[in-house]
């Protein structure tokens, strides 16, 4: 049973427009959420995070929104650029003693020039 | 700045063979972990370590073994390779559990 779900395997967006990537979770004890970006043949790299006590965190073109009541977070990229084309993973931190991360299955974003 | 280094990058094994995937980090991070990435499954935690001498199982530990004799190194051993272990393996390190993790470039393993 996946505790972190990314229901859209892929998303295509025109350059300059907004990209919205979604993530849902089931465990209400998750207290910290992260987004990672992954290019082919490379390891994932950290992009942005948000604590459960906030509902928004912004870093340049990237904004993450958290809706705790809906157990939903989203990553907005504005404006989208061709270099943003990658797989995006959301991850959530559990409440176990080691606080390990649980990852979603990823969304392939393609930004079309 | 090497960060997290994984070797090898590619490996083909025959069923039943054993091998060790190497992982080293130079950031003095206490927390290290191993993930496997499979299509449609995302990244799944195999084993992790919260410090030298301490390891624990993640979500999918069967068929794998780890040890942590130093802060820098966290090797993953496949005891008897099976086709189901065909995957891309990533090692990661972080200051603590659940914080920003730095990943290696991955090892693509094929078991035939």
Tab-separated table of N, CA and C in Angstrom, chain B residues 22-107:
chain	number	residue	atom	x	y	z
B	22	UNK	N	29.438	-0.664	-3.940
B	22	UNK	CA	30.163	0.217	-3.040
B	22	UNK	C	29.531	1.602	-2.993
B	23	UNK	N	29.582	2.217	-1.813
B	23	UNK	CA	29.090	3.580	-1.638
B	23	UNK	C	29.999	4.282	-0.638
B	24	UNK	N	30.459	5.459	-0.995
B	24	UNK	CA	31.297	6.247	-0.103
B	24	UNK	C	30.861	7.703	-0.160
B	25	UNK	N	30.881	8.362	1.001
B	25	UNK	CA	30.560	9.792	1.051
B	25	UNK	C	31.636	10.522	1.835
B	26	UNK	N	31.862	11.779	1.431
B	26	UNK	CA	32.935	12.561	2.055
B	26	UNK	C	32.389	13.789	2.768
B	27	UNK	N	31.119	13.748	3.159
B	27	UNK	CA	30.477	14.894	3.799
B	27	UNK	C	30.316	14.709	5.301
B	28	UNK	N	30.861	13.621	5.824
B	28	UNK	CA	30.781	13.319	7.252
B	28	UNK	C	29.331	13.186	7.737
B	29	UNK	N	28.479	12.671	6.848
B	29	UNK	CA	27.079	12.473	7.207
B	29	UNK	C	26.923	11.210	8.043
B	30	UNK	N	26.072	11.285	9.054
B	30	UNK	CA	25.825	10.121	9.893
B	30	UNK	C	24.857	9.137	9.230
B	31	UNK	N	23.888	9.664	8.510
B	31	UNK	CA	22.799	8.843	7.976
B	31	UNK	C	23.106	8.451	6.540
B	32	UNK	N	23.054	7.132	6.252
B	32	UNK	CA	23.221	6.650	4.886
B	32	UNK	C	22.147	5.618	4.594
B	33	UNK	N	21.800	5.507	3.331
B	33	UNK	CA	20.719	4.600	2.964
B	33	UNK	C	20.913	4.071	1.554
B	34	UNK	N	20.266	2.953	1.281
B	34	UNK	CA	20.244	2.356	-0.045
B	34	UNK	C	18.799	2.254	-0.517
B	35	UNK	N	18.573	2.654	-1.774
B	35	UNK	CA	17.269	2.576	-2.412
B	35	UNK	C	17.405	1.790	-3.712
B	36	UNK	N	16.291	1.211	-4.119
B	36	UNK	CA	16.208	0.692	-5.471
B	36	UNK	C	15.070	1.398	-6.192
B	37	UNK	N	15.298	1.643	-7.483
B	37	UNK	CA	14.293	2.310	-8.299
B	37	UNK	C	13.823	1.364	-9.382
B	38	UNK	N	12.528	1.094	-9.398
B	38	UNK	CA	11.916	0.239	-10.391
B	38	UNK	C	10.784	1.013	-11.069
B	39	UNK	N	10.513	0.718	-12.339
B	39	UNK	CA	9.459	1.452	-13.072
B	39	UNK	C	8.127	1.412	-12.326
B	40	UNK	N	7.525	2.574	-12.159
B	40	UNK	CA	6.220	2.656	-11.514
B	40	UNK	C	6.235	2.484	-10.011
B	41	UNK	N	7.425	2.271	-9.440
B	41	UNK	CA	7.509	1.997	-7.990
B	41	UNK	C	8.229	3.097	-7.238
B	42	UNK	N	8.820	4.018	-7.924
B	42	UNK	CA	9.569	5.059	-7.238
B	42	UNK	C	10.825	4.506	-6.595
B	43	UNK	N	11.256	5.161	-5.527
B	43	UNK	CA	12.436	4.750	-4.784
B	43	UNK	C	11.994	4.015	-3.523
B	44	UNK	N	12.479	2.806	-3.356
B	44	UNK	CA	12.117	2.024	-2.183
B	44	UNK	C	13.358	1.773	-1.325
B	45	UNK	N	13.197	1.961	-0.039
B	45	UNK	CA	14.308	1.860	0.896
B	45	UNK	C	14.647	0.404	1.171
B	46	UNK	N	15.932	0.059	1.005
B	46	UNK	CA	16.389	-1.313	1.227
B	46	UNK	C	16.931	-1.456	2.658
B	47	UNK	N	17.976	-0.713	2.956
B	47	UNK	CA	18.584	-0.684	4.288
B	47	UNK	C	19.057	0.737	4.566
B	48	UNK	N	19.214	1.048	5.834
B	48	UNK	CA	19.758	2.343	6.188
B	48	UNK	C	20.627	2.215	7.431
B	49	UNK	N	21.388	3.278	7.671
B	49	UNK	CA	22.280	3.306	8.825
B	49	UNK	C	22.262	4.702	9.431
B	50	UNK	N	22.121	4.768	10.746
B	50	UNK	CA	22.096	6.069	11.427
B	50	UNK	C	23.470	6.445	11.980
B	51	UNK	N	24.456	5.587	11.737
B	51	UNK	CA	25.809	5.885	12.178
B	51	UNK	C	26.662	4.633	12.090
B	52	UNK	N	27.965	4.801	12.219
B	52	UNK	CA	28.888	3.666	12.138
B	52	UNK	C	28.488	2.604	13.159
B	53	UNK	N	28.418	1.357	12.679
B	53	UNK	CA	28.084	0.233	13.533
B	53	UNK	C	26.611	-0.025	13.717
B	54	UNK	N	25.756	0.832	13.123
B	54	UNK	CA	24.305	0.698	13.309
B	54	UNK	C	23.622	0.626	11.949
B	55	UNK	N	22.911	-0.475	11.695
B	55	UNK	CA	22.153	-0.603	10.465
B	55	UNK	C	20.762	-1.127	10.783
B	56	UNK	N	19.850	-0.920	9.855
B	56	UNK	CA	18.477	-1.414	10.050
B	56	UNK	C	17.829	-1.628	8.695
B	57	UNK	N	16.758	-2.391	8.697
B	57	UNK	CA	16.071	-2.752	7.461
B	57	UNK	C	15.090	-1.670	7.055
B	58	UNK	N	14.963	-1.529	5.732
B	58	UNK	CA	13.951	-0.649	5.189
B	58	UNK	C	12.754	-1.436	4.700
B	59	UNK	N	12.168	-0.967	3.627
B	59	UNK	CA	10.932	-1.549	3.107
B	59	UNK	C	11.152	-2.885	2.387
B	60	UNK	N	12.287	-3.020	1.675
B	60	UNK	CA	12.531	-4.208	0.842
B	60	UNK	C	13.916	-4.787	1.108
B	61	UNK	N	14.184	-5.340	2.305
B	61	UNK	CA	15.533	-5.767	2.663
B	61	UNK	C	15.931	-7.175	2.221
B	62	UNK	N	14.953	-8.003	1.831
B	62	UNK	CA	15.258	-9.409	1.574
B	62	UNK	C	16.224	-9.583	0.411
B	63	UNK	N	17.268	-10.400	0.641
B	63	UNK	CA	18.251	-10.672	-0.386
B	63	UNK	C	19.440	-9.732	-0.360
B	64	UNK	N	19.426	-8.785	0.575
B	64	UNK	CA	20.488	-7.793	0.674
B	64	UNK	C	21.063	-7.759	2.096
B	65	UNK	N	22.349	-7.406	2.159
B	65	UNK	CA	23.006	-7.289	3.440
B	65	UNK	C	23.837	-6.008	3.436
B	66	UNK	N	23.949	-5.353	4.596
B	66	UNK	CA	24.764	-4.148	4.694
B	66	UNK	C	25.591	-4.190	5.972
B	67	UNK	N	26.619	-3.360	5.983
B	67	UNK	CA	27.412	-3.134	7.177
B	67	UNK	C	27.888	-1.687	7.140
B	68	UNK	N	28.253	-1.153	8.288
B	68	UNK	CA	28.728	0.237	8.366
B	68	UNK	C	29.875	0.289	9.379
B	69	UNK	N	31.065	-0.017	8.856
B	69	UNK	CA	32.227	-0.038	9.747
B	69	UNK	C	32.843	1.353	9.914
B	70	UNK	N	32.614	2.236	8.961
B	70	UNK	CA	33.127	3.609	9.052
B	70	UNK	C	31.997	4.580	8.718
B	71	UNK	N	32.169	5.845	9.060
B	71	UNK	CA	31.188	6.859	8.692
B	71	UNK	C	31.085	7.006	7.179
B	72	UNK	N	32.213	6.829	6.483
B	72	UNK	CA	32.264	7.129	5.050
B	72	UNK	C	31.636	6.059	4.169
B	73	UNK	N	31.738	4.799	4.537
B	73	UNK	CA	31.400	3.711	3.622
B	73	UNK	C	30.158	2.939	4.058
B	74	UNK	N	29.359	2.555	3.056
B	74	UNK	CA	28.130	1.809	3.343
B	74	UNK	C	27.876	0.842	2.181
B	75	UNK	N	28.573	-0.283	2.135
B	75	UNK	CA	28.410	-1.224	1.024
B	75	UNK	C	27.122	-2.037	1.128
B	76	UNK	N	26.591	-2.368	-0.038
B	76	UNK	CA	25.383	-3.202	-0.123
B	76	UNK	C	25.766	-4.519	-0.775
B	77	UNK	N	25.489	-5.616	-0.100
B	77	UNK	CA	25.842	-6.939	-0.619
B	77	UNK	C	24.610	-7.689	-1.083
B	78	UNK	N	24.708	-8.218	-2.307
B	78	UNK	CA	23.691	-9.136	-2.809
B	78	UNK	C	24.211	-10.543	-2.551
B	79	UNK	N	23.471	-11.302	-1.797
B	79	UNK	CA	23.970	-12.591	-1.320
B	79	UNK	C	23.904	-13.668	-2.397
B	80	UNK	N	22.809	-13.737	-3.134
B	80	UNK	CA	22.617	-14.695	-4.214
B	80	UNK	C	21.649	-14.041	-5.195
B	81	UNK	N	22.213	-13.443	-6.240
B	81	UNK	CA	21.421	-12.582	-7.121
B	81	UNK	C	20.268	-13.329	-7.783
B	82	UNK	N	19.141	-12.629	-7.899
B	82	UNK	CA	17.950	-13.158	-8.558
B	82	UNK	C	17.481	-12.140	-9.594
B	83	UNK	N	16.808	-12.605	-10.652
B	83	UNK	CA	16.316	-11.664	-11.678
B	83	UNK	C	15.458	-10.548	-11.097
B	84	UNK	N	14.755	-10.805	-9.990
B	84	UNK	CA	13.912	-9.788	-9.366
B	84	UNK	C	14.739	-8.633	-8.782
B	85	UNK	N	16.048	-8.830	-8.692
B	85	UNK	CA	16.911	-7.775	-8.175
B	85	UNK	C	17.469	-6.888	-9.290
B	86	UNK	N	17.062	-7.152	-10.514
B	86	UNK	CA	17.384	-6.251	-11.611
B	86	UNK	C	16.734	-4.903	-11.334
B	87	UNK	N	17.557	-3.855	-11.251
B	87	UNK	CA	17.042	-2.561	-10.830
B	87	UNK	C	18.168	-1.531	-10.928
B	88	UNK	N	17.817	-0.291	-10.624
B	88	UNK	CA	18.817	0.752	-10.455
B	88	UNK	C	18.918	1.039	-8.962
B	89	UNK	N	20.131	0.995	-8.450
B	89	UNK	CA	20.356	1.151	-7.015
B	89	UNK	C	21.008	2.504	-6.731
B	90	UNK	N	20.458	3.184	-5.739
B	90	UNK	CA	20.995	4.483	-5.344
B	90	UNK	C	21.380	4.451	-3.871
B	91	UNK	N	22.553	5.014	-3.609
B	91	UNK	CA	22.996	5.239	-2.246
B	91	UNK	C	22.797	6.716	-1.937
B	92	UNK	N	22.448	7.028	-0.706
B	92	UNK	CA	22.228	8.414	-0.314
B	92	UNK	C	22.800	8.648	1.070
B	93	UNK	N	23.178	9.895	1.327
B	93	UNK	CA	23.621	10.254	2.666
B	93	UNK	C	22.976	11.569	3.068
B	94	UNK	N	22.822	11.764	4.372
B	94	UNK	CA	22.245	13.011	4.884
B	94	UNK	C	22.733	13.225	6.308
B	95	UNK	N	22.555	14.457	6.763
B	95	UNK	CA	22.967	14.784	8.125
B	95	UNK	C	22.178	13.949	9.125
B	96	UNK	N	20.883	13.815	8.856
B	96	UNK	CA	20.031	13.024	9.725
B	96	UNK	C	18.944	12.363	8.920
B	97	UNK	N	18.172	11.501	9.541
B	97	UNK	CA	17.077	10.865	8.843
B	97	UNK	C	16.013	11.866	8.452
B	98	UNK	N	15.495	11.732	7.226
B	98	UNK	CA	14.409	12.585	6.794
B	98	UNK	C	14.797	13.995	6.435
B	99	UNK	N	16.071	14.274	6.371
B	99	UNK	CA	16.523	15.595	5.928
B	99	UNK	C	16.990	15.504	4.479
B	100	UNK	N	17.426	16.641	3.932
B	100	UNK	CA	17.865	16.662	2.544
B	100	UNK	C	18.931	15.606	2.316
B	101	UNK	N	18.665	14.671	1.421
B	101	UNK	CA	19.601	13.592	1.141
B	101	UNK	C	20.347	13.861	-0.153
B	102	UNK	N	21.623	13.486	-0.167
B	102	UNK	CA	22.453	13.591	-1.356
B	102	UNK	C	22.608	12.182	-1.920
B	103	UNK	N	22.326	12.053	-3.201
B	103	UNK	CA	22.341	10.745	-3.841
B	103	UNK	C	23.578	10.557	-4.706
B	104	UNK	N	24.007	9.310	-4.813
B	104	UNK	CA	25.009	8.951	-5.791
B	104	UNK	C	24.383	8.845	-7.169
B	105	UNK	N	25.209	8.543	-8.165
B	105	UNK	CA	24.744	8.508	-9.559
B	105	UNK	C	24.007	7.223	-9.906
B	106	UNK	N	24.087	6.248	-9.030
B	106	UNK	CA	23.340	5.023	-9.258
B	106	UNK	C	24.164	3.905	-9.857
B	107	UNK	N	23.716	2.672	-9.615
B	107	UNK	CA	24.288	1.472	-10.220
B	107	UNK	C	23.155	0.732	-10.916
